[in-house]
Coordinates of C-alpha atoms in Angstrom, one line a residue:
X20 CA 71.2 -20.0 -7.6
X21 CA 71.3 -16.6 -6.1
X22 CA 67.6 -15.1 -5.2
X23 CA 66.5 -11.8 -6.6
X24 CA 66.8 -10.2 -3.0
X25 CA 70.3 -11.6 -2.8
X26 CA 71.0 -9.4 -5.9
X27 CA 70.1 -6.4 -3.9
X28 CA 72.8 -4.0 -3.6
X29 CA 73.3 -1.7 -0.4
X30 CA 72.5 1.8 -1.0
X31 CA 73.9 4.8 0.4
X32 CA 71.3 6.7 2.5
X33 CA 70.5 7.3 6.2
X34 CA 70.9 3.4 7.4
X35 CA 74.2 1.7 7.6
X36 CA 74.2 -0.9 4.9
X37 CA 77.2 -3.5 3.7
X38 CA 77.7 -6.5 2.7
X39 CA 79.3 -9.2 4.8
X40 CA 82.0 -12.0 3.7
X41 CA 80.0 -15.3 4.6
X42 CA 83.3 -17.6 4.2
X43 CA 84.4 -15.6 7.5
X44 CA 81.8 -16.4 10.0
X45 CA 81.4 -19.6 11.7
X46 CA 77.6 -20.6 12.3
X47 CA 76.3 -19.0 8.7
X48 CA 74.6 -22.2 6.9
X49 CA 76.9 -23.7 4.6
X50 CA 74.5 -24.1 1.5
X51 CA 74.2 -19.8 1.4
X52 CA 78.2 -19.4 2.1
X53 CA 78.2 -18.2 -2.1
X54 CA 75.7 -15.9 -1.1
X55 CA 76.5 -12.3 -0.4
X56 CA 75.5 -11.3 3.3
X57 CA 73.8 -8.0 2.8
X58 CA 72.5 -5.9 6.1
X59 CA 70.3 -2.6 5.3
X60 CA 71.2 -0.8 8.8
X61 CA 73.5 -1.5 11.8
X62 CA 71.2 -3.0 13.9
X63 CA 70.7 -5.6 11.1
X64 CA 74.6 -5.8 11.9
X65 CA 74.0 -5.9 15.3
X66 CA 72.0 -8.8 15.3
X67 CA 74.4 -10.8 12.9
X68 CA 77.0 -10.2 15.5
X69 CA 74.7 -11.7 17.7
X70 CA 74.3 -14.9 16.2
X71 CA 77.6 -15.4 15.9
X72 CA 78.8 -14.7 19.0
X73 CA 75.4 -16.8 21.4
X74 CA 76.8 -20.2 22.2
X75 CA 73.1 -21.3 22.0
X76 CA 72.4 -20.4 18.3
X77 CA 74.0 -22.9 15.6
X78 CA 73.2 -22.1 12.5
X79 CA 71.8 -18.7 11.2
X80 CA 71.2 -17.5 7.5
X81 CA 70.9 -14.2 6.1
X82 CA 67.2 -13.5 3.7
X83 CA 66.9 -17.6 3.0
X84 CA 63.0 -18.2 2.4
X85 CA 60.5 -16.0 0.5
X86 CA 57.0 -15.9 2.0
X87 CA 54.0 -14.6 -0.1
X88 CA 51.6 -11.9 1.6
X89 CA 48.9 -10.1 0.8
X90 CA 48.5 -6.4 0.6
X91 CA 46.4 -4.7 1.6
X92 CA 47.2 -1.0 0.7
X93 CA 47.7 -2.0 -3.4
X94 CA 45.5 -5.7 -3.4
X95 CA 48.0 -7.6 -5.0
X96 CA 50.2 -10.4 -3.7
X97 CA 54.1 -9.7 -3.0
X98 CA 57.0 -11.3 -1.7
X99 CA 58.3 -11.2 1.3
X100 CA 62.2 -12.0 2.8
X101 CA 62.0 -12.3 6.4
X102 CA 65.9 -11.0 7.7
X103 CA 66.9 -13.9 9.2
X104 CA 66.2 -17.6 10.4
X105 CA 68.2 -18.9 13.2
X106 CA 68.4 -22.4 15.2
X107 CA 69.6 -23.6 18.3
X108 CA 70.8 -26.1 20.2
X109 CA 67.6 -27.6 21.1
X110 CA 66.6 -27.5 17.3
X111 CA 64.2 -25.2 17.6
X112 CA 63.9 -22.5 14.6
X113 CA 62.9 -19.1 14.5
X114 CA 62.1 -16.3 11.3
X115 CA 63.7 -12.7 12.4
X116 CA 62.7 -9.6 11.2
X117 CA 64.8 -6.9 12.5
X118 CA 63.2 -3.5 13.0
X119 CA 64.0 0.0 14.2
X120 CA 61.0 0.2 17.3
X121 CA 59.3 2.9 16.0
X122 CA 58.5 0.4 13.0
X123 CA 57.1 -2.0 15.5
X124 CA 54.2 0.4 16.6
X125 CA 50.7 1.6 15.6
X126 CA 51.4 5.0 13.9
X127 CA 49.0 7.8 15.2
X128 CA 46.8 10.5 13.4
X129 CA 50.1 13.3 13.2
X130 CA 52.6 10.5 12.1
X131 CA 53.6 10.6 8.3
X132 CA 51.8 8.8 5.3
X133 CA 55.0 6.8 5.0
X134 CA 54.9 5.6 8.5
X135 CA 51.3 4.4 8.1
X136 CA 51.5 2.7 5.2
X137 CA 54.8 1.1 6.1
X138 CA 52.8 -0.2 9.1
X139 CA 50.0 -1.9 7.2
X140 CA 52.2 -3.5 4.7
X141 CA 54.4 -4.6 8.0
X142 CA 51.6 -6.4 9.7
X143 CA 50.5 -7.7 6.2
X144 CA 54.5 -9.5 6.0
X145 CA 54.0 -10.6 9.4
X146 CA 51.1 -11.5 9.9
X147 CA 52.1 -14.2 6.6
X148 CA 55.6 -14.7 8.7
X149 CA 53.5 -16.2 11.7
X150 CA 51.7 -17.9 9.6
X151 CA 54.2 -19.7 7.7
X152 CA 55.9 -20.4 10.8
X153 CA 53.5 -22.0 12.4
X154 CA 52.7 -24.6 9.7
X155 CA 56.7 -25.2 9.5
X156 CA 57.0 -25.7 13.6
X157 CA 58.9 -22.5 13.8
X158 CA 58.5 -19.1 15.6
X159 CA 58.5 -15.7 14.3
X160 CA 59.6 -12.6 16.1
X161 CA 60.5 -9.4 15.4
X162 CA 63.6 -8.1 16.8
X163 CA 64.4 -4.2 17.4
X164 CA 66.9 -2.2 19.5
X165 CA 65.4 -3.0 23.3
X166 CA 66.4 -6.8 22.0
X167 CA 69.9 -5.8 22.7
X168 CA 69.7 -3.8 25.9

């Protein structure tokens, strides 16, 4: 059965989005291969051409758990769909969240209202992410365009 982020279409905007063809790649898990692959900017794209192409990484999926958080900016519980989980060779597995840098760091006093409140619900997603990965004997990390220079 598809999942409701699955059913999320790209938009048009200012990020690169797509969808791409799962029967093509080699190392995308076989039980999501109905699934559409969708990525919301190119470094989302980026890092799926990544885990193709690393001879240590086996087996990658694209949005495959759902994690519930807490927020704090509205007090209500939400969903969250980490980016990616990956595995290697040594069996170890890892949640990915891919995000542009300046997402990664504590906005200041002159940054914009979105900004801020995109960091608080942030650390409320990730903040569940290490939790949950923890209890499952996996490792969460967030992934952003120094990963790939």
């Amino acid at each position: 059965m598809t999942s409701f982020i699955k059913n999320m279409k790209p938009k048009k905007g200012f990020y690169k989005q797509g969808i791409v063809n799962p029967k093509l790649l080699k190392k995308y898990a076989d039980s999501l291969k109905n699934e559409p692959i969708i990525y919301r900017s190119g470094l989302e794209l980026q890092f799926i051409q990544y885990c193709e192409n690393n001879p240590s990484i086996i087996k990658w999926a694209s949005e495959p758990i759902e994690i519930p958080y807490f927020c704090r900016l509205d007090q209500k519980e939400h969903k969250y769909y980490p980016d990616y989980i990956l595995e290697n060779k040594q069996g170890n597995k890892v949640i990915v969240e891919v995000k542009p840098y300046n997402q990664t760091i504590k906005p200041d006093m002159t940054d914009t209202i979105w900004l801020k409140e995109a960091w608080v619900k942030n650390i409320d997603k990730w903040t569940a992410a290490k939790e949950f990965a923890e209890k499952h004997n996996m490792k969460f990390i967030i992934v952003t365009e120094k990963f790939f220079t």
